[in-house]
Coordinates of C-alpha atoms and ligand atoms in Angstrom, one line a residue:
M1 CA 0.0 0.0 -0.1
A2 CA 1.4 3.4 -1.0
T3 CA 1.4 5.8 2.1
G4 CA 3.6 8.4 0.9
L5 CA 2.3 11.7 -0.6
A6 CA 3.1 13.4 -3.9
V7 CA 1.7 16.8 -5.0
I8 CA 0.9 16.0 -8.6
G9 CA -1.1 18.9 -10.0
S10 CA -2.2 22.7 -9.3
G11 CA -4.7 25.0 -10.6
S12 CA -6.0 28.6 -9.9
A13 CA -8.7 31.1 -10.6
A14 CA -9.3 34.8 -9.9
P15 CA -12.4 36.9 -10.4
K16 CA -12.7 38.9 -13.6
A17 CA -12.4 42.5 -12.1
S18 CA -9.2 43.9 -10.8
L19 CA -8.6 47.1 -8.9
N20 CA -5.4 48.9 -9.0
N21 CA -4.0 51.3 -6.3
D22 CA -4.9 54.3 -8.3
G23 CA -8.5 52.9 -8.3
L24 CA -8.4 52.4 -4.6
S25 CA -7.3 55.8 -3.9
K26 CA -10.6 57.1 -5.3
I27 CA -12.4 55.2 -2.4
V28 CA -10.2 56.0 0.6
D29 CA -7.3 58.5 1.2
T30 CA -4.3 56.5 0.0
S31 CA -1.9 56.5 -2.9
D32 CA -0.2 54.0 -5.2
E33 CA 3.2 55.1 -3.7
W34 CA 2.1 54.4 -0.1
I35 CA 0.5 51.0 -0.9
S36 CA 3.3 49.8 -3.1
T37 CA 6.2 50.8 -1.0
R38 CA 4.8 49.5 2.3
T39 CA 3.2 46.3 1.0
G40 CA 4.4 45.5 -2.6
I41 CA 0.7 45.3 -3.8
R42 CA -0.1 47.2 -6.9
S43 CA -3.5 45.6 -7.9
R44 CA -5.9 42.9 -6.7
Y45 CA -8.9 40.9 -8.0
L46 CA -12.2 41.4 -6.6
A47 CA -15.3 39.0 -6.8
S48 CA -18.6 40.5 -8.1
P49 CA -21.8 39.7 -6.4
Q50 CA -22.3 37.1 -9.3
E51 CA -18.9 35.4 -8.6
S52 CA -19.0 33.0 -5.7
L53 CA -16.3 31.3 -3.6
S54 CA -17.7 27.9 -4.7
Q55 CA -17.4 28.8 -8.4
L56 CA -14.0 30.3 -8.1
S57 CA -12.9 27.1 -6.4
A58 CA -14.5 24.8 -8.6
I59 CA -12.5 26.4 -11.5
A60 CA -9.1 26.2 -9.7
A61 CA -10.1 22.5 -8.7
Q62 CA -10.9 21.5 -12.4
N63 CA -7.5 23.0 -13.6
A64 CA -5.6 21.1 -10.8
L65 CA -7.4 17.8 -11.8
S66 CA -6.5 18.4 -15.4
M67 CA -2.9 18.9 -14.8
A68 CA -2.7 15.9 -12.2
Q69 CA -4.7 13.8 -14.9
V70 CA -7.1 12.7 -12.3
G71 CA -10.7 12.3 -12.9
A72 CA -13.3 14.1 -10.6
T73 CA -14.8 10.7 -9.7
D74 CA -11.4 9.4 -8.6
I75 CA -11.2 12.0 -5.8
D76 CA -11.7 10.5 -2.2
L77 CA -11.5 13.8 -0.2
I78 CA -12.1 17.3 -1.0
L79 CA -10.8 19.8 1.7
L80 CA -11.6 23.4 1.3
A81 CA -9.5 25.8 3.2
T82 CA -11.5 29.0 3.6
S83 CA -12.7 31.5 6.2
T84 CA -15.2 33.0 3.7
P85 CA -17.6 30.2 2.7
D86 CA -20.7 30.9 0.6
D87 CA -22.5 28.9 3.3
L88 CA -21.6 29.0 7.0
F89 CA -22.4 25.3 7.1
G90 CA -19.5 24.8 4.6
S91 CA -19.0 25.2 0.9
A92 CA -16.9 22.0 0.1
C93 CA -20.0 20.0 -0.7
Q94 CA -21.2 22.7 -3.4
I95 CA -17.7 22.3 -5.0
Q96 CA -18.1 18.5 -4.9
A97 CA -21.4 18.8 -6.7
E98 CA -20.1 21.4 -9.2
I99 CA -17.1 19.4 -10.2
G100 CA -18.9 16.1 -10.1
A101 CA -16.6 14.5 -7.5
K102 CA -19.5 12.1 -6.5
H103 CA -17.3 9.5 -4.5
A104 CA -15.5 12.2 -2.4
V105 CA -16.3 13.2 1.2
A106 CA -15.9 17.0 1.4
F107 CA -15.6 19.4 4.2
D108 CA -14.3 22.8 5.1
L109 CA -11.2 23.7 7.1
T110 CA -10.9 27.1 8.8
A111 CA -7.4 28.3 9.7
A112 CA -7.4 31.8 7.9
C113 CA -4.1 32.4 6.0
S114 CA -2.6 29.2 7.3
G115 CA -5.6 27.1 5.9
F116 CA -3.6 25.8 3.0
V117 CA -0.7 24.5 4.9
F118 CA -2.9 23.2 7.8
G119 CA -5.1 21.6 4.9
M120 CA -2.0 19.9 3.4
I121 CA -1.0 18.5 6.7
T122 CA -4.6 17.2 7.4
A123 CA -4.7 15.5 3.9
A124 CA -1.4 13.9 4.6
Q125 CA -2.8 12.2 7.6
F126 CA -5.5 10.5 5.5
I127 CA -3.0 9.5 2.8
R128 CA -0.3 8.2 5.2
T129 CA -2.8 6.1 7.1
G130 CA -3.8 4.4 3.8
V131 CA -7.5 5.7 4.3
Y132 CA -7.6 7.9 0.8
R133 CA -5.7 7.9 -2.3
N134 CA -6.6 11.2 -4.0
V135 CA -7.2 14.3 -2.1
L136 CA -8.3 17.7 -3.7
L137 CA -7.0 20.5 -1.5
I138 CA -8.5 23.9 -2.1
G139 CA -7.4 27.3 -0.6
A140 CA -9.9 30.0 -1.5
D141 CA -11.1 33.2 -0.1
V142 CA -13.2 36.2 -0.8
L143 CA -12.2 38.5 1.9
S144 CA -13.7 41.5 0.0
R145 CA -17.0 40.6 1.5
W146 CA -15.6 41.3 5.0
V147 CA -13.2 44.1 4.4
D148 CA -14.3 47.6 5.7
W149 CA -14.0 49.5 2.5
T150 CA -13.7 52.8 4.5
D151 CA -10.6 51.5 6.5
R152 CA -7.5 52.6 4.5
R153 CA -5.2 50.5 6.9
S154 CA -6.7 47.3 5.9
C155 CA -8.7 47.5 2.8
V156 CA -5.7 48.1 0.6
L157 CA -4.2 44.7 1.7
F158 CA -6.8 42.1 0.4
G159 CA -8.0 40.5 -2.7
D160 CA -9.9 37.4 -3.8
G161 CA -8.9 34.1 -5.4
A162 CA -8.8 30.4 -5.3
G163 CA -6.0 27.8 -5.7
A164 CA -5.9 24.0 -5.6
V165 CA -3.5 21.0 -5.6
V166 CA -4.2 17.4 -6.1
L167 CA -2.4 15.3 -3.5
Q168 CA -1.9 11.4 -4.2
A169 CA -0.7 8.5 -2.4
N170 CA 2.8 7.5 -3.5
E171 CA 5.4 4.8 -2.8
I172 CA 7.8 7.7 -1.9
D173 CA 6.9 10.4 0.5
H174 CA 7.4 13.7 -0.9
L175 CA 6.1 15.6 2.2
L176 CA 9.5 15.9 3.9
G177 CA 8.5 17.7 7.1
F178 CA 6.1 20.0 8.7
A179 CA 5.3 22.0 11.8
L180 CA 2.1 23.6 12.9
H181 CA 1.3 26.2 15.6
S182 CA -1.5 28.1 17.2
D183 CA -1.7 30.9 19.8
G184 CA -5.3 32.0 20.7
C185 CA -3.8 34.5 23.2
L186 CA -3.0 36.8 20.2
H187 CA -6.6 36.4 18.7
D188 CA -7.4 40.0 19.0
C189 CA -4.6 41.0 16.6
L190 CA -6.6 39.8 13.6
N191 CA -10.2 38.7 13.4
V192 CA -13.6 38.9 11.8
Q193 CA -15.6 38.5 14.9
Y194 CA -19.2 37.7 15.2
Q195 CA -21.4 40.4 17.0
G196 CA -24.9 39.9 17.9
E197 CA -27.7 41.5 19.9
S198 CA -29.7 39.7 22.6
R199 CA -33.2 38.8 21.4
P200 CA -35.6 37.6 24.0
L201 CA -37.6 34.4 23.0
T202 CA -39.7 33.1 25.8
G203 CA -39.5 32.3 29.5
G204 CA -36.3 34.4 30.2
I205 CA -34.6 32.7 27.3
N206 CA -32.4 35.1 25.1
V207 CA -30.5 34.3 21.8
S208 CA -28.0 36.2 20.1
Q209 CA -28.7 37.6 16.5
G210 CA -26.2 39.4 14.5
T211 CA -23.6 39.0 11.9
Y212 CA -19.8 39.1 11.5
Q213 CA -17.8 42.5 11.7
P214 CA -15.4 43.6 9.2
I215 CA -11.8 42.5 9.4
S216 CA -10.0 44.1 12.5
M217 CA -6.2 44.1 12.4
N218 CA -3.3 45.3 14.5
G219 CA -1.0 45.7 11.3
K220 CA 2.3 46.3 13.5
E221 CA 1.6 43.3 15.8
V222 CA 0.8 40.9 12.9
Y223 CA 3.9 42.2 11.1
R224 CA 6.1 41.5 14.1
F225 CA 4.6 38.1 14.7
A226 CA 5.1 37.2 11.0
V227 CA 8.9 38.1 10.8
N228 CA 9.6 36.4 14.2
R229 CA 7.6 33.2 14.1
V230 CA 7.7 32.3 10.3
P231 CA 11.5 31.8 10.0
E232 CA 11.5 29.7 13.2
I233 CA 8.7 27.4 12.0
V234 CA 10.3 27.0 8.5
E235 CA 13.6 26.1 10.3
K236 CA 11.6 23.6 12.4
A237 CA 10.0 21.9 9.5
L238 CA 13.4 21.8 7.7
F239 CA 15.0 20.2 10.7
Q240 CA 12.3 17.5 10.7
A241 CA 13.0 17.0 7.1
E242 CA 16.9 17.0 7.9
L243 CA 17.3 19.7 5.4
T244 CA 18.7 23.3 5.7
T245 CA 17.6 26.3 3.8
D246 CA 20.4 25.6 1.4
D247 CA 18.6 22.5 0.3
I248 CA 15.3 24.2 -0.8
D249 CA 14.6 25.4 -4.3
W250 CA 11.8 27.8 -3.5
L251 CA 10.5 29.6 -0.5
L252 CA 6.7 29.9 -1.0
L253 CA 5.4 32.1 1.8
H254 CA 1.8 33.3 2.5
Q255 CA 1.6 36.5 0.4
A256 CA 0.6 39.0 3.1
N257 CA 3.1 41.7 2.4
Q258 CA 6.4 42.0 0.2
R259 CA 8.2 43.4 3.3
I260 CA 7.3 40.3 5.3
L261 CA 8.4 38.1 2.5
D262 CA 11.8 40.0 2.3
A263 CA 12.4 40.0 6.1
V264 CA 11.5 36.3 6.4
A265 CA 13.9 35.4 3.4
K266 CA 16.8 37.4 4.9
R267 CA 16.5 35.9 8.3
L268 CA 16.4 32.5 6.6
K269 CA 19.3 33.6 4.3
V270 CA 17.4 32.6 1.3
P271 CA 18.2 34.5 -1.8
A272 CA 15.7 36.7 -3.6
E273 CA 15.4 34.6 -6.6
K274 CA 14.3 31.5 -4.8
V275 CA 11.3 33.6 -3.1
I276 CA 8.1 33.1 -4.9
S277 CA 6.1 36.4 -5.0
N278 CA 2.8 37.4 -6.9
I279 CA 1.6 39.7 -4.3
A280 CA 1.9 42.7 -6.7
N281 CA -1.0 41.5 -8.8
Y282 CA -3.1 39.7 -6.4
G283 CA -2.6 41.2 -2.9
N284 CA -3.4 39.0 0.2
T285 CA -5.9 36.3 -0.8
S286 CA -5.7 34.6 2.6
A287 CA -6.0 30.8 2.2
A288 CA -5.6 31.1 -1.6
T289 CA -2.2 32.8 -1.6
I290 CA 0.1 29.8 -1.5
P291 CA -1.7 27.6 -4.1
L292 CA -2.2 30.5 -6.4
A293 CA 1.4 31.5 -6.3
L294 CA 2.4 27.8 -6.5
D295 CA 0.3 27.3 -9.8
A296 CA 1.5 30.4 -11.4
T297 CA 5.1 29.5 -10.9
V298 CA 4.5 25.9 -12.0
R299 CA 2.8 27.0 -15.2
Q300 CA 5.5 29.6 -16.0
G301 CA 7.9 26.7 -16.0
Y302 CA 10.1 27.8 -13.0
I303 CA 9.2 24.9 -10.5
Q304 CA 10.5 21.7 -12.1
P305 CA 9.6 18.1 -11.0
G306 CA 11.8 17.1 -7.9
D307 CA 12.1 20.8 -6.7
T308 CA 11.9 21.2 -3.0
I309 CA 9.6 23.9 -1.7
A310 CA 9.4 25.3 1.7
A311 CA 5.9 26.7 2.2
S312 CA 4.6 28.6 5.3
G313 CA 1.1 30.0 6.1
F314 CA 0.5 32.4 9.0
G315 CA -2.3 34.5 10.0
A316 CA -5.4 34.8 12.1
G317 CA -5.8 32.6 15.2
L318 CA -3.1 33.5 15.3
S319 CA -1.9 30.3 13.5
W320 CA 1.2 29.5 11.5
G321 CA 2.7 26.5 9.9
A322 CA 5.2 25.1 7.5
A323 CA 5.5 22.3 5.1
I324 CA 8.5 21.1 3.1
F325 CA 7.5 19.1 0.0
Q326 CA 8.8 18.2 -3.4
W327 CA 6.9 19.0 -6.4
Q328 CA 6.1 15.9 -8.6
R329 CA 4.3 16.6 -11.8
Ligands
ACO401 N1 -2.6 54.9 2.8 C1 -2.1 55.9 3.3 N2 -1.8 56.1 4.5 C2 -1.9 55.1 5.3 C3 -2.6 53.8 5.0 C4 -3.0 53.9 3.5 N3 -3.7 52.8 2.9 N4 -2.8 53.1 5.9 C5 -2.3 53.6 6.9 N5 -1.7 54.8 6.6 C6 -1.2 55.8 7.4 C7 -1.6 55.8 8.9 O1 -2.8 56.5 9.2 C8 -0.4 56.3 9.6 O2 -0.4 57.7 9.5 P1 0.0 58.6 10.9 O3 1.4 58.4 11.1 O4 -0.4 60.0 10.3 O5 -1.0 58.2 12.0 C9 0.8 56.0 8.8 O6 0.3 55.6 7.5 C10 1.4 54.7 9.4 O7 0.6 53.7 9.7 P2 1.1 52.4 10.1 O8 -0.2 51.6 10.6 O9 1.8 52.6 11.3 O10 1.7 51.8 9.0 P3 2.8 50.6 9.0 O11 4.1 51.0 8.5 O12 2.6 49.6 10.2 O13 2.2 49.7 7.8 C11 0.9 47.8 7.2 C12 0.9 49.3 7.8 C13 1.3 47.7 5.8 C14 -0.5 47.1 7.4 C15 1.9 47.0 8.1 O14 1.7 47.2 9.5 C16 1.9 45.4 7.8 O15 2.2 45.1 6.7 N6 1.4 44.7 8.7 C17 1.2 43.4 8.5 C18 -0.2 43.1 8.3 C19 -0.6 42.2 7.3 O16 0.1 41.6 6.4 N7 -1.9 41.8 7.5 C20 -2.5 41.0 6.4 C21 -3.3 40.2 7.1 S1 -2.6 39.0 8.1 C22 -1.9 37.7 7.4 O17 -2.3 37.6 6.3 C23 -1.0 37.4 8.1

């Protein structure tokens, strides 16, 4: 029984409309100069009311299945990493129906910007125990739904998108190492908090009725957290893999801010040419950033079969994780 893991296909999708920094500066008091020098972001894709998270995810999934040459009916498990489902009960089942993966069990996984890495490690547990052979892992978010479009400190950072990979059982295990962490004490730094008002029902019983509040973020605190914790966890995962940063071909970080990418790479002593970045065109798409950037780099022909990738996701929770894997297609 093959109980190793191979990453054998990727796909991605973005909404039709994009908004560049000049366009944003018509909505809030900001400028292309401020946004691009502080974050590296120049433009982002934004989903229209007609474009759902499930639709974007289904397109990304189909692209990944087609690269992997795996049929939808051969998928055993669909994991959707998202914090912005179309349905609070979960959107993975809608994607399952959309792509016709009728034999797959499907569920959502919420770990904010760490969701894709947490999802990869979750998928690996099913594959390594021999339970499932083909897993479709999707990272997708439509954070534009939860951004306060009057708050210039946060609305300039985010965009929408979806990315997917196919993970398959393999004789050789190409997931070489991983590490995951959470710290709920830092939850206040970054959240989309539910807020409700008391509604009396009957007999002294009250329930809460409300909705989620827009993204709330302490930018400086998140920045500090990322540049300190991410190098640490990448080193930890590399140690488990018995590798050093010299052995990696690509550093694939959650695309939160170019300054974070640069600072983490500098601490890890990884040269700029090994650091994958597409933040200029997409902004921070939360759980989608890693598979989106992976897919673009694969399709541009940079990532080659056998290349070793150190991926790290980090964000709300706070949560952070790293996975060291080899690309196989
Ligand atoms: N345009 C113009 N001016 C702005 C903007 C803007 N969009 N946003 C803030 N400013 C102003 C502020 O009002 C402030 O002005 P003041 O000095 O007159 O009060 C000044 O710029 C500096 O503001 P800071 O918030 O101190 O800016 P900072 O240098 O910390 O940069 C940033 C902000 C880019 C958000 C930075 O803190 C950061 O990158 N943090 C990481 C957060 C992050 O990546 N979050 C993504 C989500 S989390 C995740 O995915 C991990």
